[in-house]
Short mmCIF file of C-alpha atoms in Angstrom, two decimals:
data_model
loop_
_atom_site.label_atom_id
_atom_site.label_comp_id
_atom_site.label_asym_id
_atom_site.label_seq_id
_atom_site.Cartn_x
_atom_site.Cartn_y
_atom_site.Cartn_z
CA UNK A 27 95.44 103.61 158.52
CA UNK A 28 92.49 104.97 157.66
CA UNK A 29 94.02 107.51 155.92
CA UNK A 30 96.75 105.28 154.15
CA UNK A 31 93.34 102.75 153.38
CA UNK A 32 91.14 105.46 151.52
CA UNK A 33 94.22 106.83 150.17
CA UNK A 34 95.18 103.72 148.73
CA UNK A 35 91.36 103.12 147.74
CA UNK A 36 91.65 106.66 145.42
CA UNK A 37 94.53 105.27 143.52
CA UNK A 38 92.66 102.00 142.44
CA UNK A 39 89.87 104.64 141.56
CA UNK A 40 91.86 106.50 139.17
CA UNK A 41 92.73 103.17 137.68
CA UNK A 42 88.31 102.47 137.35
CA UNK A 43 88.25 105.41 135.94
CA UNK A 44 91.57 104.88 133.62
CA UNK A 45 90.17 101.03 133.20
CA UNK A 46 86.55 102.37 132.20
CA UNK A 47 88.08 105.12 129.11
CA UNK A 48 89.81 102.23 127.71
CA UNK A 49 86.96 99.45 127.66
CA UNK A 50 84.54 102.45 126.59
CA UNK A 51 87.10 102.33 123.46
CA UNK A 52 85.85 99.35 122.59
CA UNK A 53 83.04 98.72 119.55
CA UNK A 54 80.50 98.09 122.64
CA UNK A 55 79.83 101.69 123.38
CA UNK A 56 76.03 101.45 123.82
CA UNK A 57 77.48 100.02 128.01
CA UNK A 58 79.74 103.02 127.76
CA UNK A 59 77.41 105.46 130.06
CA UNK A 60 75.68 102.26 131.65
CA UNK A 61 79.74 101.96 133.32
CA UNK A 62 80.73 106.44 134.16
CA UNK A 63 77.15 105.51 135.92
CA UNK A 64 78.02 102.03 138.16
CA UNK A 65 81.43 103.71 138.66
CA UNK A 66 80.07 106.95 139.50
CA UNK A 67 77.88 105.28 141.81
CA UNK A 68 80.16 102.48 143.52
CA UNK A 69 82.28 105.49 143.86
CA UNK A 70 79.32 107.18 145.79
CA UNK A 71 78.56 103.45 147.91
CA UNK A 72 82.50 104.00 148.97
CA UNK A 73 82.10 106.76 149.89
CA UNK A 74 78.31 106.38 152.79
CA UNK A 75 80.19 103.16 154.14
CA UNK A 76 83.51 104.63 154.89
CA UNK A 77 81.95 107.83 156.43
CA UNK A 78 79.45 105.32 158.49
CA UNK A 79 82.33 103.08 159.65
CA UNK A 80 84.00 105.93 160.80
CA UNK A 81 81.38 107.58 162.79
CA UNK A 82 80.72 104.56 164.34
CA UNK A 83 77.71 104.01 162.37
CA UNK A 84 78.19 100.68 160.36
CA UNK A 85 76.03 98.38 162.62
CA UNK A 86 72.78 101.01 161.39
CA UNK A 87 74.16 100.83 158.10
CA UNK A 88 74.42 96.91 158.17
CA UNK A 89 70.03 97.19 159.47
CA UNK A 90 69.17 99.51 156.67
CA UNK A 91 71.34 96.50 154.10
CA UNK A 92 70.18 94.33 155.33
CA UNK A 93 66.41 94.59 155.25
CA UNK A 94 66.51 95.84 151.78
CA UNK A 95 68.26 92.87 150.61
CA UNK A 96 65.44 91.56 152.29
CA UNK A 97 62.67 93.47 150.59
CA UNK A 98 64.57 92.19 146.97
CA UNK A 99 64.25 88.66 147.82
CA UNK A 100 60.40 89.27 148.56
CA UNK A 101 60.19 91.15 145.47
CA UNK A 102 62.10 88.23 143.45
CA UNK A 103 59.41 85.86 145.23
CA UNK A 104 56.30 88.24 144.10
CA UNK A 105 57.38 87.45 140.29
CA UNK A 106 58.25 84.53 139.65
CA UNK A 107 55.54 81.14 140.51
CA UNK A 108 57.95 78.92 142.68
CA UNK A 109 56.58 77.00 145.81
CA UNK A 110 56.25 79.19 149.57
CA UNK A 111 58.69 76.51 150.95
CA UNK A 112 61.61 77.18 148.77
CA UNK A 113 61.58 80.68 149.13
CA UNK A 114 60.73 80.05 153.46
CA UNK A 115 63.93 78.39 153.61
CA UNK A 116 66.02 81.07 151.48
CA UNK A 117 64.34 83.70 153.58
CA UNK A 118 65.55 81.32 156.59
CA UNK A 119 69.24 81.44 155.44
CA UNK A 120 69.66 84.97 154.95
CA UNK A 121 68.37 86.36 157.64
CA UNK A 122 71.12 83.28 158.99
CA UNK A 123 73.39 85.52 157.00
CA UNK A 124 72.75 89.08 157.67
CA UNK A 125 72.09 87.99 161.34
CA UNK A 126 75.70 87.12 161.68
CA UNK A 127 76.49 90.39 159.24
CA UNK A 128 74.51 93.01 161.67
CA UNK A 129 76.59 91.53 164.61
CA UNK A 130 80.40 91.80 162.92
CA UNK A 131 79.49 95.43 161.99
CA UNK A 132 78.05 95.71 165.90
CA UNK A 133 81.54 93.81 167.60
CA UNK A 134 84.43 94.21 165.29
CA UNK A 135 86.74 97.71 166.23
CA UNK A 136 86.92 100.35 163.13
CA UNK A 137 90.40 98.61 162.11
CA UNK A 138 88.31 95.27 161.70
CA UNK A 139 85.77 97.46 159.82
CA UNK A 140 87.81 99.26 157.65
CA UNK A 141 90.12 96.32 156.80
CA UNK A 142 87.43 93.70 155.07
CA UNK A 143 85.72 96.06 153.59
CA UNK A 144 88.92 97.91 151.22
CA UNK A 145 89.92 93.60 150.65
CA UNK A 146 85.96 92.83 149.95
CA UNK A 147 86.24 96.63 147.75
CA UNK A 148 89.49 95.99 146.12
CA UNK A 149 89.10 92.32 145.27
CA UNK A 150 85.41 93.06 143.58
CA UNK A 151 86.62 95.98 141.80
CA UNK A 152 90.16 94.41 140.65
CA UNK A 153 87.97 91.14 139.72
CA UNK A 154 85.40 93.01 137.67
CA UNK A 155 87.97 94.82 135.72
CA UNK A 156 90.60 92.00 135.14
CA UNK A 157 87.80 90.40 134.18
CA UNK A 158 86.44 92.96 131.58
CA UNK A 159 90.47 93.72 130.66
CA UNK A 160 91.08 90.11 130.16
CA UNK A 161 88.85 87.68 130.66
CA UNK A 162 88.35 85.09 128.43
CA UNK A 163 87.53 81.41 130.51
CA UNK A 164 84.26 81.75 132.48
CA UNK A 165 84.50 80.54 136.19
CA UNK A 166 80.87 80.33 136.78
CA UNK A 167 78.97 80.34 133.24
CA UNK A 168 75.57 78.88 135.05
CA UNK A 169 75.80 80.80 138.13
CA UNK A 170 76.93 84.21 136.74
CA UNK A 171 78.50 84.60 133.35
CA UNK A 172 80.51 87.84 133.22
CA UNK A 173 83.13 86.29 135.98
CA UNK A 174 86.39 85.04 135.14
CA UNK A 175 88.90 82.31 136.52
CA UNK A 176 91.16 85.28 134.86
CA UNK A 177 89.44 87.96 136.65
CA UNK A 178 89.37 86.19 139.87
CA UNK A 179 93.53 85.70 139.46
CA UNK A 180 93.53 89.46 139.10
CA UNK A 181 91.17 90.59 141.62
CA UNK A 182 92.66 87.64 144.31
CA UNK A 183 96.24 89.03 143.62
CA UNK A 184 95.82 92.96 143.76
CA UNK A 185 94.15 92.18 147.16
CA UNK A 186 96.61 89.98 148.77
CA UNK A 187 99.35 92.66 147.56
CA UNK A 188 97.26 95.33 149.04
CA UNK A 189 97.16 93.18 152.21
CA UNK A 190 100.44 93.20 151.95
CA UNK A 191 101.54 97.01 152.04
CA UNK A 192 99.04 97.87 154.25
CA UNK A 193 99.64 96.10 157.27
CA UNK A 194 103.49 94.34 157.08
CA UNK A 195 104.52 97.69 158.49
CA UNK A 196 102.41 96.89 161.31
CA UNK A 197 104.22 93.51 161.51
CA UNK A 198 101.03 91.37 160.95
CA UNK A 199 102.58 87.81 160.69
CA UNK A 200 103.03 87.26 156.59
CA UNK A 201 101.30 84.45 156.60
CA UNK A 202 98.57 85.10 159.04
CA UNK A 203 98.04 87.80 156.20
CA UNK A 204 97.96 86.46 153.65
CA UNK A 205 95.59 83.62 155.31
CA UNK A 206 93.36 85.85 156.52
CA UNK A 207 92.80 87.69 153.55
CA UNK A 208 92.52 84.68 150.89
CA UNK A 209 89.68 83.88 153.64
CA UNK A 210 88.10 87.22 153.09
CA UNK A 211 88.04 86.96 149.45
CA UNK A 212 86.64 83.81 149.21
CA UNK A 213 84.38 84.72 151.23
CA UNK A 214 83.65 87.42 149.04
CA UNK A 215 83.54 85.92 145.92
CA UNK A 216 80.92 82.47 147.47
CA UNK A 217 78.67 85.60 148.28
CA UNK A 218 78.57 86.23 145.51
CA UNK A 219 78.45 83.65 143.42
CA UNK A 220 75.39 82.95 146.34
CA UNK A 221 73.38 85.81 145.08
CA UNK A 222 73.83 85.66 141.85
CA UNK A 223 72.07 81.76 142.31
CA UNK A 224 69.67 82.85 143.83
CA UNK A 225 68.53 85.55 140.42
CA UNK A 226 68.75 83.01 138.64
CA UNK A 227 67.47 81.12 140.31
CA UNK A 228 64.41 83.20 139.74
CA UNK A 229 65.24 84.18 136.38
CA UNK A 230 65.65 87.65 137.35
CA UNK A 231 68.78 89.65 135.74
CA UNK A 232 68.49 92.35 138.84
CA UNK A 233 66.76 92.01 141.86
CA UNK A 234 66.02 96.15 141.64
CA UNK A 235 66.40 99.37 140.36
CA UNK A 236 67.69 101.36 143.73
CA UNK A 237 70.99 101.98 142.74
CA UNK A 238 71.32 103.08 139.38
CA UNK A 239 73.88 101.63 137.23
CA UNK A 240 73.28 98.00 139.15
CA UNK A 241 71.37 95.00 139.95
CA UNK A 242 70.54 96.69 143.59
CA UNK A 243 71.61 97.00 147.21
CA UNK A 244 71.70 92.40 147.03
CA UNK A 245 73.97 92.67 144.23
CA UNK A 246 76.48 95.19 145.74
CA UNK A 247 76.06 94.32 149.51
CA UNK A 248 76.34 90.85 148.95
CA UNK A 249 80.12 90.18 149.28
CA UNK A 250 80.65 92.28 152.23
CA UNK A 251 77.50 90.79 154.13
CA UNK A 252 79.04 86.91 153.03
CA UNK A 253 82.59 88.23 154.01
CA UNK A 254 80.92 90.17 157.34
CA UNK A 255 79.58 86.60 158.90
CA UNK A 256 81.58 84.54 157.09
CA UNK A 257 84.62 86.73 159.87
CA UNK A 258 83.04 86.75 162.65
CA UNK A 259 82.03 83.52 162.94
CA UNK A 260 86.24 82.46 162.68
CA UNK A 261 87.53 86.09 164.32
CA UNK A 262 84.78 85.89 166.96
#
């Protein structure tokens, strides 16, 4: 299954390159370099995460992500006059989520980890691509201005079709396949919106510049963290 997932992702990454080339022909050419940098680092992140899962290092990676995410939350608070009590509540919620995420990374099988990250990456990637190509109606303007209804539909459709393509030969029940994949996608979306809301709450554009072209560790891994935590609760 791992080889199939990697092969599918390479095909999707090729589509991402084509989409980036097309988008860079539009009038907003100043963003062309930024799109290529973001795509390059996105590929490196994929390679690191899937390598960590393959070599049974998902738990250490999850701990590193959690620590860097906490650093970004603290950094955001230090740049704002928001009350400390409010920040403490946010941190408690965050620690509860990442603790569950670390447990998931420790207890889940390699197949489950590959599946979850594959679905999250597919949903997230195609939501961005479809949103940039076809997006017109805003999904959550005040929280995440770049998200669109068209992007959500596109990402969810590709993720569901990819899941069917991957698991149908393994005789996973059709309805179960759709429900689990849909749950993972919606969890990923909610985690993304939650992280975006926190940024807007502190009036930040990015959490940090730890990943060039991306909005920080939390901006890149928020979907994975939250969907992993939710997966643990539903499928312990």
